[in-house]
CSV table of C-alpha atoms in Angstrom, one decimal:
chain,number,residue,atom,x,y,z
W,1,MET,CA,-11.6,-0.5,3.3
W,2,LYS,CA,-12.0,3.0,4.6
W,3,ILE,CA,-9.1,4.8,6.2
W,4,LEU,CA,-10.3,7.1,9.0
W,5,SER,CA,-8.4,9.9,10.6
W,6,ALA,CA,-7.4,9.6,14.4
W,7,ARG,CA,-10.2,12.2,15.1
W,8,GLN,CA,-12.6,10.0,13.0
W,9,ILE,CA,-11.5,6.6,15.0
W,10,GLN,CA,-11.9,8.5,18.3
W,11,ALA,CA,-15.4,9.3,17.1
W,12,CYS,CA,-16.1,5.6,16.0
W,13,ASP,CA,-15.0,4.3,19.5
W,14,ILE,CA,-17.4,6.7,21.0
W,15,ALA,CA,-20.2,5.6,18.6
W,16,THR,CA,-19.5,2.0,19.5
W,17,VAL,CA,-19.7,2.5,23.1
W,18,ASN,CA,-23.1,4.5,22.7
W,19,ALA,CA,-24.2,1.7,20.8
W,20,GLY,CA,-24.2,-0.7,24.0
W,21,ILE,CA,-20.6,-1.8,24.6
W,22,SER,CA,-18.6,-0.5,27.5
W,23,SER,CA,-15.4,1.1,26.8
W,24,LEU,CA,-13.9,-1.4,29.2
W,25,ASN,CA,-15.3,-4.5,27.5
W,26,LEU,CA,-14.3,-2.8,24.1
W,27,MET,CA,-10.7,-2.7,25.3
W,28,GLU,CA,-11.0,-6.3,26.7
W,29,LYS,CA,-12.4,-7.3,23.0
W,30,ALA,CA,-9.1,-5.6,21.4
W,31,ALA,CA,-6.6,-7.2,23.8
W,32,ALA,CA,-8.3,-10.7,23.2
W,33,LYS,CA,-7.8,-10.2,19.5
W,34,CYS,CA,-4.2,-9.2,19.9
W,35,VAL,CA,-3.6,-12.3,22.2
W,36,GLU,CA,-5.1,-14.5,19.8
W,37,TRP,CA,-2.8,-13.3,17.1
W,38,ILE,CA,0.3,-13.4,19.4
W,39,GLU,CA,-0.5,-16.8,20.7
W,40,SER,CA,-0.8,-18.1,16.9
W,41,ARG,CA,2.3,-16.6,15.6
W,42,PHE,CA,4.6,-17.0,18.5
W,43,LYS,CA,3.8,-20.4,20.0
W,44,SER,CA,7.2,-21.1,21.4
W,45,ALA,CA,7.5,-17.8,23.0
W,46,GLN,CA,8.3,-18.0,26.9
W,47,LYS,CA,8.4,-14.4,28.0
W,48,PHE,CA,6.8,-11.0,27.2
W,49,LEU,CA,8.0,-7.6,28.2
W,50,ILE,CA,5.0,-5.2,27.8
W,51,PHE,CA,5.6,-1.5,27.8
W,52,CYS,CA,2.5,0.5,28.7
W,53,GLY,CA,1.5,4.1,28.7
W,54,ASN,CA,-1.0,5.8,30.8
W,55,GLY,CA,-3.6,6.1,28.4
W,56,ASN,CA,-5.9,3.6,26.6
W,57,ASN,CA,-3.1,2.1,24.6
W,58,GLY,CA,-1.4,1.3,28.0
W,59,GLY,CA,-4.9,-0.1,29.0
W,60,ASP,CA,-4.6,-2.4,26.1
W,61,GLY,CA,-1.0,-3.3,27.0
W,62,PHE,CA,-2.2,-4.1,30.8
W,63,ALA,CA,-5.2,-6.4,29.4
W,64,ILE,CA,-2.8,-8.2,27.0
W,65,ALA,CA,-0.5,-8.8,29.9
W,66,ARG,CA,-3.1,-10.2,32.1
W,67,MET,CA,-4.3,-12.6,29.3
W,68,LEU,CA,-0.8,-13.9,28.3
W,69,TYR,CA,-0.1,-14.6,31.9
W,70,GLU,CA,-3.3,-16.6,32.2
W,71,LYS,CA,-2.2,-18.6,29.0
W,72,GLY,CA,1.0,-19.7,31.0
W,73,PHE,CA,3.7,-17.1,29.7
W,74,ASP,CA,6.0,-15.3,31.9
W,75,VAL,CA,5.0,-11.5,31.7
W,76,GLU,CA,6.7,-8.4,33.0
W,77,VAL,CA,5.2,-5.0,32.8
W,78,PHE,CA,6.9,-1.7,32.6
W,79,ILE,CA,5.5,1.8,33.1
W,80,ASP,CA,6.6,5.2,33.6
W,81,LYS,CA,6.2,5.5,37.4
W,82,ASP,CA,6.7,9.4,37.4
W,83,HIS,CA,3.5,9.8,35.5
W,84,LEU,CA,0.6,7.9,37.2
W,85,ASN,CA,-2.2,9.6,35.9
W,86,PHE,CA,-3.9,6.8,34.1
W,87,SER,CA,-7.1,7.0,31.9
W,88,PRO,CA,-10.1,5.4,33.8
W,89,ASP,CA,-9.9,2.0,31.4
W,90,ALA,CA,-6.1,1.7,31.8
W,91,GLU,CA,-6.4,2.3,35.6
W,92,ALA,CA,-9.0,-0.5,35.8
W,93,ASN,CA,-6.8,-2.9,33.8
W,94,LEU,CA,-3.8,-1.9,35.8
W,95,LYS,CA,-5.5,-2.7,39.1
W,96,LYS,CA,-6.4,-6.3,37.8
W,97,ILE,CA,-2.7,-7.2,37.1
W,98,LYS,CA,-1.7,-5.8,40.4
W,99,GLN,CA,-3.6,-8.5,41.9
W,100,ILE,CA,-1.6,-10.9,40.2
W,101,SER,CA,1.5,-11.8,42.1
W,102,GLY,CA,3.2,-13.3,39.1
W,103,ILE,CA,3.3,-10.4,37.1
W,104,GLU,CA,6.0,-7.7,38.3
W,105,ILE,CA,5.3,-4.1,37.3
W,106,LYS,CA,8.6,-2.1,36.9
W,107,ASP,CA,9.5,1.5,36.1
W,108,TYR,CA,11.0,2.0,32.6
W,109,ASP,CA,14.3,2.8,34.5
W,110,ARG,CA,14.5,-0.6,35.7
W,111,PHE,CA,14.7,-2.1,32.2
W,112,SER,CA,18.1,-3.4,31.0
W,113,LYS,CA,19.1,-4.7,27.7
W,114,VAL,CA,18.0,-8.1,27.2
W,115,ASN,CA,18.8,-10.6,24.2
W,116,LYS,CA,17.3,-13.8,25.7
W,117,GLU,CA,15.7,-16.3,23.1
W,118,LYS,CA,12.1,-16.7,23.1
W,119,THR,CA,11.4,-13.4,24.7
W,120,ILE,CA,9.0,-10.8,22.9
W,121,ILE,CA,8.7,-7.1,23.3
W,122,ILE,CA,5.3,-5.4,23.1
W,123,ASP,CA,5.0,-1.8,22.7
W,124,ALA,CA,1.7,-0.2,24.2
W,125,ILE,CA,2.8,3.2,25.1
W,126,PHE,CA,1.1,5.7,23.0
W,127,GLY,CA,-1.8,4.9,20.5
W,128,TYR,CA,-3.3,6.8,17.4
W,129,GLY,CA,-3.8,9.9,19.5
W,130,LEU,CA,-0.4,10.9,19.8
W,131,ASN,CA,0.4,14.6,18.4
W,132,ARG,CA,3.7,15.4,19.7
W,133,LYS,CA,7.3,14.2,19.7
W,134,LEU,CA,8.4,11.7,22.4
W,135,THR,CA,10.5,13.2,25.2
W,136,GLY,CA,12.0,12.3,28.6
W,137,LYS,CA,11.7,8.6,29.9
W,138,VAL,CA,9.5,7.4,27.0
W,139,LYS,CA,11.9,8.6,24.4
W,140,ASN,CA,14.6,7.1,26.2
W,141,ILE,CA,12.9,3.6,26.7
W,142,VAL,CA,12.1,3.7,23.0
W,143,GLU,CA,15.6,4.3,21.8
W,144,LYS,CA,17.0,1.5,24.2
W,145,LEU,CA,14.3,-1.0,22.9
W,146,ASN,CA,15.2,-0.1,19.4
W,147,GLU,CA,18.6,-1.4,19.8
W,148,ILE,CA,17.6,-4.8,21.0
W,149,SER,CA,17.2,-7.5,18.3
W,150,LEU,CA,14.1,-9.4,19.6
W,151,PRO,CA,10.8,-9.7,18.0
W,152,LYS,CA,8.9,-6.5,18.6
W,153,ILE,CA,5.0,-5.9,18.5
W,154,SER,CA,3.2,-2.6,18.5
W,155,VAL,CA,-0.4,-2.4,19.6
W,156,ASP,CA,-2.4,-0.1,17.5
W,157,ILE,CA,0.3,2.0,16.1
W,158,PRO,CA,4.2,2.0,16.8
W,159,THR,CA,5.0,4.6,19.7
W,160,GLY,CA,6.0,8.1,18.3
W,161,LEU,CA,4.2,7.8,15.1
W,162,TYR,CA,1.4,10.1,14.4
W,163,ALA,CA,-1.8,8.4,12.5
W,164,ASP,CA,-2.3,10.9,9.7
W,165,TYR,CA,0.8,12.8,8.9
W,166,LEU,CA,4.5,12.7,9.0
W,167,THR,CA,6.6,13.0,12.2
W,168,GLU,CA,9.0,15.9,12.8
W,169,SER,CA,12.4,15.4,11.4
W,170,GLY,CA,14.6,13.9,14.1
W,171,SER,CA,11.8,12.2,16.0
W,172,THR,CA,12.0,9.0,18.0
W,173,ALA,CA,9.6,6.2,17.1
W,174,PHE,CA,9.5,2.6,18.1
W,175,ILE,CA,10.6,0.1,15.3
W,176,ALA,CA,8.1,-2.8,15.3
W,177,ASP,CA,8.5,-5.9,13.5
W,178,PHE,CA,4.5,-6.3,13.6
W,179,THR,CA,1.8,-3.8,14.3
W,180,LEU,CA,-1.5,-5.1,15.4
W,181,THR,CA,-4.0,-2.4,14.5
W,182,PHE,CA,-7.7,-2.0,15.1
W,183,GLN,CA,-10.4,-1.9,12.4
W,184,PHE,CA,-8.4,0.5,10.0
W,185,TYR,CA,-5.1,1.1,8.5
W,186,LYS,CA,-3.6,4.6,9.4
W,187,ARG,CA,-2.4,6.6,6.5
W,188,SER,CA,1.2,6.6,8.2
W,189,PHE,CA,1.4,2.9,7.7
W,190,LEU,CA,1.4,3.3,4.0
W,191,HIS,CA,4.1,5.9,3.3
W,192,PRO,CA,7.9,5.0,3.3
W,193,GLU,CA,9.1,7.6,5.6
W,194,THR,CA,6.8,6.4,8.4
W,195,GLY,CA,5.6,2.7,7.3
W,196,LYS,CA,9.1,1.5,7.9
W,197,PHE,CA,8.6,1.7,11.6
W,198,CYS,CA,5.5,-0.8,11.3
W,199,GLY,CA,6.8,-4.1,10.0
W,200,GLU,CA,4.1,-6.4,9.1
W,201,VAL,CA,0.7,-4.6,9.6
W,202,THR,CA,-2.3,-7.0,10.6
W,203,VAL,CA,-5.7,-5.4,11.0
W,204,LEU,CA,-7.9,-6.8,13.8
W,205,ASP,CA,-11.5,-6.5,13.4
W,206,ILE,CA,-13.1,-5.6,16.7
W,207,ASP,CA,-16.4,-4.8,15.7
W,208,LEU,CA,-16.5,-1.1,15.7
W,209,ASP,CA,-19.8,0.5,15.0
W,210,LYS,CA,-20.7,-0.4,11.3
W,211,ASP,CA,-23.2,2.2,10.9
W,212,PHE,CA,-20.7,5.0,11.8
W,213,ILE,CA,-18.1,3.5,9.3
W,214,THR,CA,-20.7,3.2,6.7
W,215,ASN,CA,-21.8,6.8,7.2
W,216,THR,CA,-18.5,8.4,7.7
W,217,SER,CA,-16.9,9.9,4.7
W,218,THR,CA,-13.2,9.9,3.7
W,219,ASP,CA,-11.0,10.4,0.7
W,220,TYR,CA,-8.6,7.8,1.7
W,221,PHE,CA,-9.0,3.9,1.3
W,222,THR,CA,-6.8,0.7,1.2
W,223,ILE,CA,-7.3,-1.8,-1.7
W,224,ASP,CA,-8.6,-4.9,0.1
W,225,GLU,CA,-9.8,-8.1,-1.2
W,226,ASP,CA,-13.6,-7.6,-0.6
W,227,LEU,CA,-13.2,-4.4,-3.1
W,228,ILE,CA,-11.3,-6.6,-5.5
W,229,ARG,CA,-13.8,-9.2,-5.6
W,230,SER,CA,-16.5,-6.7,-6.1
W,231,ILE,CA,-14.6,-5.4,-9.2
W,232,TYR,CA,-13.4,-8.6,-10.8
W,233,LYS,CA,-15.5,-10.0,-13.8
W,234,PRO,CA,-15.2,-13.6,-14.5
W,235,ARG,CA,-15.4,-14.0,-18.3
W,236,ASN,CA,-18.3,-15.0,-19.8
W,237,GLU,CA,-18.2,-18.2,-21.8
W,238,PHE,CA,-20.3,-17.3,-24.6
W,239,SER,CA,-17.7,-14.6,-25.8
W,240,HIS,CA,-15.1,-14.3,-28.4
W,241,LYS,CA,-11.8,-12.3,-28.8
W,242,GLY,CA,-13.5,-9.1,-29.7
W,243,THR,CA,-15.4,-9.2,-26.4
W,244,PHE,CA,-12.2,-8.6,-24.5
W,245,GLY,CA,-10.9,-5.3,-26.4
W,246,LYS,CA,-8.1,-4.3,-28.3
W,247,SER,CA,-4.9,-3.1,-26.8
W,248,ILE,CA,-2.2,-1.1,-28.4
W,249,LEU,CA,1.2,-1.0,-26.8
W,250,VAL,CA,3.3,1.9,-28.3
W,251,GLY,CA,6.9,2.0,-27.3
W,252,GLY,CA,10.2,0.3,-28.0
W,253,SER,CA,13.2,1.9,-29.4
W,254,TYR,CA,16.8,0.8,-30.1
W,255,GLY,CA,18.1,-1.0,-27.1
W,256,LYS,CA,14.8,-0.7,-25.2
W,257,VAL,CA,12.6,-3.2,-27.0
W,258,GLY,CA,12.3,-5.5,-23.8
W,259,ALA,CA,10.0,-2.8,-22.0
W,260,VAL,CA,7.3,-2.8,-24.6
W,261,LEU,CA,7.5,-6.8,-24.9
W,262,MET,CA,7.0,-7.1,-21.2
W,263,ALA,CA,4.1,-4.6,-21.5
W,264,ALA,CA,2.6,-6.7,-24.3
W,265,LYS,CA,2.8,-10.2,-22.4
W,266,SER,CA,1.4,-8.7,-19.4
W,267,ALA,CA,-1.6,-7.3,-21.4
W,268,MET,CA,-2.2,-10.8,-22.8
W,269,LYS,CA,-1.8,-12.6,-19.5
W,270,THR,CA,-4.3,-10.2,-18.0
W,271,GLY,CA,-7.0,-11.1,-20.7
W,272,SER,CA,-6.8,-8.7,-23.5
W,273,GLY,CA,-8.6,-10.0,-26.5
W,274,LEU,CA,-6.5,-8.4,-29.3
W,275,THR,CA,-3.0,-7.1,-28.4
W,276,PHE,CA,-0.9,-4.9,-30.8
W,277,ILE,CA,2.7,-3.6,-30.6
W,278,MET,CA,3.5,-0.5,-32.3
W,279,ALA,CA,7.2,-0.3,-32.4
W,280,PRO,CA,10.2,0.5,-34.6
W,281,LYS,CA,11.4,-2.0,-37.1
W,282,CYS,CA,14.5,-2.7,-35.0
W,283,GLY,CA,12.2,-4.7,-32.6
W,284,TYR,CA,10.3,-6.8,-35.2
W,285,GLU,CA,12.3,-10.2,-34.8
W,286,ILE,CA,12.5,-10.1,-31.1
W,287,LEU,CA,8.8,-9.2,-30.7
W,288,GLN,CA,7.5,-11.5,-33.1
W,289,SER,CA,9.5,-14.5,-31.8
W,290,GLN,CA,8.8,-13.6,-28.1
W,291,VAL,CA,5.2,-12.6,-28.4
W,292,PRO,CA,3.9,-14.4,-31.3
W,293,GLU,CA,0.2,-13.9,-30.0
W,294,ALA,CA,0.6,-10.0,-30.6
W,295,MET,CA,0.3,-8.3,-34.0
W,296,PHE,CA,3.3,-6.0,-34.9
W,297,VAL,CA,2.7,-2.6,-36.2
W,298,ASN,CA,5.7,-1.0,-37.8
W,299,SER,CA,6.7,2.6,-37.0
W,300,GLY,CA,10.1,3.9,-37.8
W,301,GLU,CA,13.5,2.2,-38.1
W,302,ASN,CA,15.0,2.6,-34.6
W,303,TYR,CA,12.8,4.9,-32.9
W,304,ILE,CA,8.9,5.4,-33.3
W,305,ASP,CA,8.2,8.2,-35.9
W,306,THR,CA,4.3,7.8,-36.0
W,307,ILE,CA,1.4,6.7,-33.8
W,308,GLU,CA,-1.2,5.4,-36.0
W,309,ILE,CA,-4.8,5.8,-34.8
W,310,GLN,CA,-6.9,2.9,-34.7
W,311,GLU,CA,-10.7,2.9,-33.9
W,312,LYS,CA,-12.1,1.2,-30.8
W,313,SER,CA,-8.5,0.5,-29.2
W,314,VAL,CA,-7.0,1.4,-25.8
W,315,TYR,CA,-3.6,3.0,-26.2
W,316,GLY,CA,-0.6,2.4,-23.7
W,317,ILE,CA,2.2,4.6,-24.7
W,318,GLY,CA,5.7,4.9,-22.9
W,319,PRO,CA,7.7,1.5,-22.3
W,320,GLY,CA,10.9,1.8,-23.9
W,321,LEU,CA,9.9,4.7,-26.1
W,322,GLY,CA,12.7,7.0,-25.9
W,323,LYS,CA,13.0,10.6,-26.3
W,324,GLU,CA,14.1,11.4,-29.9
W,325,ASN,CA,12.8,14.4,-31.4
W,326,ILE,CA,11.0,12.2,-34.1
W,327,THR,CA,9.3,10.3,-31.3
W,328,LYS,CA,8.4,13.6,-29.4
W,329,ASP,CA,6.6,14.9,-32.5
W,330,ALA,CA,4.8,11.5,-33.1
W,331,LEU,CA,3.5,11.6,-29.6
W,332,PHE,CA,2.4,15.4,-29.7
W,333,ASP,CA,0.6,14.7,-33.1
W,334,PHE,CA,-1.2,11.8,-31.8
W,335,LEU,CA,-2.3,13.4,-28.6
W,336,LYS,CA,-3.5,16.5,-30.5
W,337,SER,CA,-5.5,14.3,-32.8
W,338,TYR,CA,-7.0,11.7,-30.1
W,339,SER,CA,-9.6,12.4,-27.6
W,340,GLU,CA,-10.1,9.1,-26.0
W,341,PRO,CA,-8.4,8.2,-22.6
W,342,VAL,CA,-4.9,6.8,-22.8
W,343,VAL,CA,-2.5,5.3,-20.4
W,344,LEU,CA,0.9,6.9,-20.4
W,345,ASP,CA,4.2,5.8,-18.7
W,346,ALA,CA,8.0,6.1,-18.7
W,347,ASP,CA,9.3,8.2,-21.6
W,348,ALA,CA,5.9,9.4,-22.6
W,349,LEU,CA,5.6,11.3,-19.2
W,350,ASN,CA,9.1,12.3,-19.5
W,351,ILE,CA,8.5,13.9,-22.9
W,352,LEU,CA,5.5,15.6,-21.7
W,353,ALA,CA,7.2,16.9,-18.7
W,354,GLU,CA,10.2,18.2,-20.5
W,355,ASN,CA,8.1,20.0,-22.9
W,356,GLN,CA,5.3,21.4,-20.6
W,357,LYS,CA,2.8,19.5,-22.6
W,358,LEU,CA,0.4,18.2,-19.9
W,359,ASP,CA,-2.6,20.0,-21.5
W,360,LEU,CA,-2.3,17.4,-24.4
W,361,ILE,CA,-3.2,14.4,-22.1
W,362,PRO,CA,-6.8,13.5,-23.0
W,363,LYS,CA,-9.4,13.6,-20.0
W,364,HIS,CA,-9.7,10.6,-17.9
W,365,SER,CA,-6.3,9.1,-19.0
W,366,VAL,CA,-4.1,7.2,-16.7
W,367,ILE,CA,-0.5,8.3,-15.8
W,368,THR,CA,1.6,6.1,-14.0
W,369,PRO,CA,4.6,7.8,-12.6
W,370,HIS,CA,7.2,6.7,-10.1
W,371,PRO,CA,8.3,9.7,-7.5
W,372,LEU,CA,11.0,10.9,-9.9
W,373,GLU,CA,8.9,11.2,-12.9
W,374,PHE,CA,6.1,12.6,-10.7
W,375,GLU,CA,8.6,15.3,-9.7
W,376,ARG,CA,9.5,16.0,-13.4
W,377,LEU,CA,5.8,16.3,-14.1
W,378,PHE,CA,4.5,18.6,-11.1
W,379,GLY,CA,7.4,19.9,-9.2
W,380,LYS,CA,9.3,18.9,-5.9
W,381,THR,CA,7.6,18.1,-2.7
W,382,HIS,CA,9.4,17.5,0.7
W,383,ASN,CA,7.9,14.1,1.3
W,384,SER,CA,5.5,11.6,0.3
W,385,PHE,CA,2.5,12.8,2.1
W,386,GLU,CA,2.9,16.1,0.3
W,387,ARG,CA,3.3,14.2,-3.0
W,388,VAL,CA,0.0,12.4,-2.6
W,389,GLU,CA,-1.6,15.7,-1.8
W,390,LEU,CA,-0.2,17.4,-4.7
W,391,ALA,CA,-1.2,14.5,-6.9
W,392,ARG,CA,-4.8,14.9,-5.6
W,393,ALA,CA,-4.7,18.4,-6.7
W,394,LYS,CA,-3.3,17.8,-10.2
W,395,ALA,CA,-5.8,14.8,-10.6
W,396,LEU,CA,-8.7,17.2,-10.1
W,397,GLU,CA,-7.0,20.1,-12.2
W,398,LEU,CA,-6.1,17.9,-15.2
W,399,ASN,CA,-9.1,15.1,-14.9
W,400,LEU,CA,-6.7,12.4,-14.8
W,401,PHE,CA,-6.2,9.1,-12.9
W,402,ILE,CA,-2.6,9.1,-11.3
W,403,ILE,CA,-1.1,5.7,-10.3
W,404,LEU,CA,1.7,7.1,-8.2
W,405,LYS,CA,4.3,4.0,-7.9
W,406,ASP,CA,5.9,3.5,-4.5
W,407,HIS,CA,6.0,0.6,-1.9
W,408,HIS,CA,2.3,1.2,-1.4
W,409,THR,CA,1.2,2.3,-4.9
W,410,ALA,CA,-1.7,5.0,-4.6
W,411,VAL,CA,-4.4,5.3,-7.2
W,412,ILE,CA,-5.5,8.9,-7.2
W,413,THR,CA,-8.9,9.6,-8.9
W,414,PRO,CA,-10.2,12.9,-10.5
W,415,GLU,CA,-12.5,13.1,-7.5
W,416,GLN,CA,-9.4,13.3,-5.3
W,417,LYS,CA,-10.0,9.9,-3.8
W,418,VAL,CA,-6.8,8.0,-2.8
W,419,PHE,CA,-6.8,4.1,-2.8
W,420,TYR,CA,-3.5,2.8,-1.4
W,421,ASN,CA,-2.5,-0.7,-2.5
W,422,ILE,CA,-1.4,-3.3,0.1
W,423,THR,CA,-0.2,-6.0,-1.9
W,424,GLY,CA,3.4,-6.3,-3.4
W,425,ASN,CA,6.9,-6.3,-2.1
W,426,SER,CA,10.5,-5.0,-2.5
W,427,GLY,CA,11.4,-7.8,-5.1
W,428,MET,CA,9.4,-5.9,-7.6
W,429,ALA,CA,11.8,-2.9,-7.2
W,430,LYS,CA,13.5,-3.8,-10.7
W,431,GLY,CA,13.6,-2.4,-14.0
W,432,GLY,CA,10.5,-3.7,-16.1
W,433,SER,CA,8.0,-4.0,-13.1
W,434,GLY,CA,6.4,-0.6,-14.2
W,435,ASP,CA,6.0,-1.9,-17.9
W,436,VAL,CA,4.3,-4.8,-16.6
W,437,LEU,CA,1.8,-2.7,-14.6
W,438,THR,CA,1.4,-0.6,-17.8
W,439,GLY,CA,0.1,-3.7,-19.8
W,440,ILE,CA,-2.1,-4.9,-16.9
W,441,ILE,CA,-3.9,-1.5,-17.0
W,442,ILE,CA,-4.5,-1.2,-20.6
W,443,SER,CA,-5.7,-4.7,-20.7
W,444,LEU,CA,-8.3,-4.2,-17.9
W,445,ILE,CA,-9.5,-0.9,-19.7
W,446,SER,CA,-9.8,-2.6,-23.0
W,447,GLN,CA,-11.9,-5.2,-21.4
W,448,LYS,CA,-14.5,-2.5,-20.7
W,449,TYR,CA,-13.6,-2.2,-16.9
W,450,ASP,CA,-14.5,1.3,-15.6
W,451,ILE,CA,-11.2,3.2,-15.6
W,452,GLU,CA,-11.2,3.8,-12.0
W,453,LYS,CA,-11.8,0.2,-11.2
W,454,ALA,CA,-9.2,-0.9,-13.9
W,455,CYS,CA,-6.5,1.2,-12.1
W,456,ILE,CA,-7.6,-0.2,-8.6
W,457,PHE,CA,-7.7,-3.8,-9.8
W,458,GLY,CA,-4.5,-3.4,-11.8
W,459,VAL,CA,-2.2,-2.4,-9.2
W,460,TRP,CA,-3.7,-5.1,-6.9
W,461,LEU,CA,-3.2,-7.6,-9.5
W,462,HIS,CA,0.4,-6.4,-10.2
W,463,GLY,CA,1.2,-6.7,-6.5
W,464,LYS,CA,-0.4,-9.9,-5.9
W,465,ALA,CA,1.3,-11.5,-8.9
W,466,GLY,CA,4.6,-10.1,-7.4
W,467,ASP,CA,3.8,-11.7,-4.1
W,468,PHE,CA,3.3,-15.0,-5.6
W,469,ALA,CA,6.5,-14.6,-7.6
W,470,ALA,CA,8.4,-13.8,-4.5
W,471,ALA,CA,7.1,-16.7,-2.6
W,472,GLU,CA,8.3,-19.1,-5.4
W,473,PHE,CA,11.7,-17.3,-6.4
W,474,SER,CA,12.4,-15.0,-3.4
W,475,LYS,CA,12.5,-11.2,-3.5
W,476,GLU,CA,16.2,-11.1,-4.6
W,477,ALA,CA,15.7,-13.4,-7.4
W,478,MET,CA,12.4,-12.8,-9.0
W,479,LEU,CA,12.1,-11.1,-12.2
W,480,PRO,CA,9.5,-8.8,-13.8
W,481,THR,CA,8.9,-11.7,-16.2
W,482,ASP,CA,8.2,-14.1,-13.3
W,483,LEU,CA,5.5,-11.5,-12.2
W,484,ILE,CA,4.0,-12.0,-15.7
W,485,ASP,CA,3.9,-15.6,-15.3
W,486,LYS,CA,2.2,-15.4,-11.9
W,487,ILE,CA,-0.8,-13.3,-13.3
W,488,GLY,CA,-2.7,-16.4,-14.1
W,489,ASN,CA,-2.2,-17.7,-10.5
W,490,VAL,CA,-4.0,-14.6,-9.2
W,491,TYR,CA,-6.9,-15.2,-11.4
W,492,GLN,CA,-7.0,-18.8,-10.2
W,493,TYR,CA,-7.0,-17.4,-6.6
W,494,LEU,CA,-9.8,-15.1,-7.3
W,495,ASN,CA,-11.9,-18.0,-8.9
W,496,ILE,CA,-11.6,-20.1,-5.8
């Protein structure tokens, strides 16, 4: 799914109106979609407190208020009566609710804190076009609402957030439990500094102009299920183990054998035809007993001392590798002699960063840093928006795919496109989850998936398996090994 900027969304709205629907009817459609979701999610709700601005986001709120009232809910509407210069469509919907005696319209200042059960708060003050900090009565009412422990819904975007970039330090923003957005994700939903205000995001399709969306270019996307189903290749029944490639996991060191073990298990669960583990002798017994399907290639006693080159293989290097001098030399020697794309993670990245050897990475390779590893590789940034933009620059400069791990992991391509993943959960924030991802990516590349598609499919598969694991074991109790076991469930889900 494309992510359009606020300016592009505005142009899309205009194109939709020009194609034959009035702006007022488009607002009506958006409100109806919100009410449909609200009614299905909050069947037992009794009262809605709806806070509206004077722009089109407020117009959505007025229309939602009317529709909820018509469905039998109690509704109160709050506005800033010091600023009554409403947009034409907001004015039209405000007039409609003024004609309903059962809906009271109050000033923000008349709102007092309430913690009554079965009451829902709806934020429809400012939409995607906001480009300034909240001040005055709006700031005060948002701060007051944030102190209330009732379910909170934002329409389009939480008031106070910008669509495309980070808000200023110290800014006030509405803290939503749910955000009902129209047609597109906003980039601010997908970064930790701003996404924390959005809660659970639901994208509502309001039939914005499809030709405009198709013909409008962007470098930012979300990884949705439609994209994944276009990438996924079911296995051909007339095939053999050689059909699905040869994956070589290079890693493990004394005390860190579990990392490469998990990477190997996830590679096999993802469908690797032949899987090799290149590890030091100290890991032999546990690897052969725990992953009997994988073949063991010995390298060193307690630390890897050589990385053997095998033809027609895909290498994943880093899980549990360690940073011993002998291992550093082995990594450098391998990269100097090997020109095919590799997947580099964990200590492989730390070794390259510490020794400023990024120029050794073969073109079109995949690196999978978490934020701290990214900082070691490329330097500090002030926030995650800057980090993604620096990653775009480095992906272009070094001709690499960068999988930037975060709550919404981003795949950055050498063409500077950014694909944000929207599967996964906080239960995956445990040591070992990254090793599982490394195994998944290597397996997909070895199965002849295009590297870009392997990265996109891989992060989605990883997150979806994590979601299945969290559903069964809870976010707190789930383990990276549980995630591995759920990979098969994801494939079953795709084959339904």
